[in-house]
Amino acid sequence: MPDGREYDRLRLRMVERQIKARGIRDERVLEAMR
């Protein structure tokens, strides 16, 4: 099980990849996913 910081980094990278895949560049969408 990864520690909290590593998990957050992986999750953020996954969220960024999803946003790029959808072409979403809205900061509020990024905030809502956190």
Coordinates of C-alpha atoms in Angstrom, one line a residue, residues 10-29:
L10 CA -0.7 9.1 -8.6
R11 CA -4.3 10.2 -8.2
L12 CA -3.5 13.7 -9.4
R13 CA -1.7 12.3 -12.5
M14 CA -4.7 10.1 -13.3
V15 CA -7.0 13.1 -13.0
E16 CA -4.8 15.2 -15.2
R17 CA -4.7 12.4 -17.8
Q18 CA -8.5 12.2 -17.8
I19 CA -8.9 15.9 -18.2
K20 CA -6.5 16.0 -21.1
A21 CA -8.3 13.1 -22.7
R22 CA -11.6 15.0 -22.5
G23 CA -10.0 18.2 -23.5
I24 CA -11.3 19.9 -20.3
R25 CA -9.3 22.9 -19.2
D26 CA -11.6 24.1 -16.5
E27 CA -10.0 24.7 -13.1
R28 CA -13.3 24.2 -11.3
V29 CA -13.7 20.7 -12.8

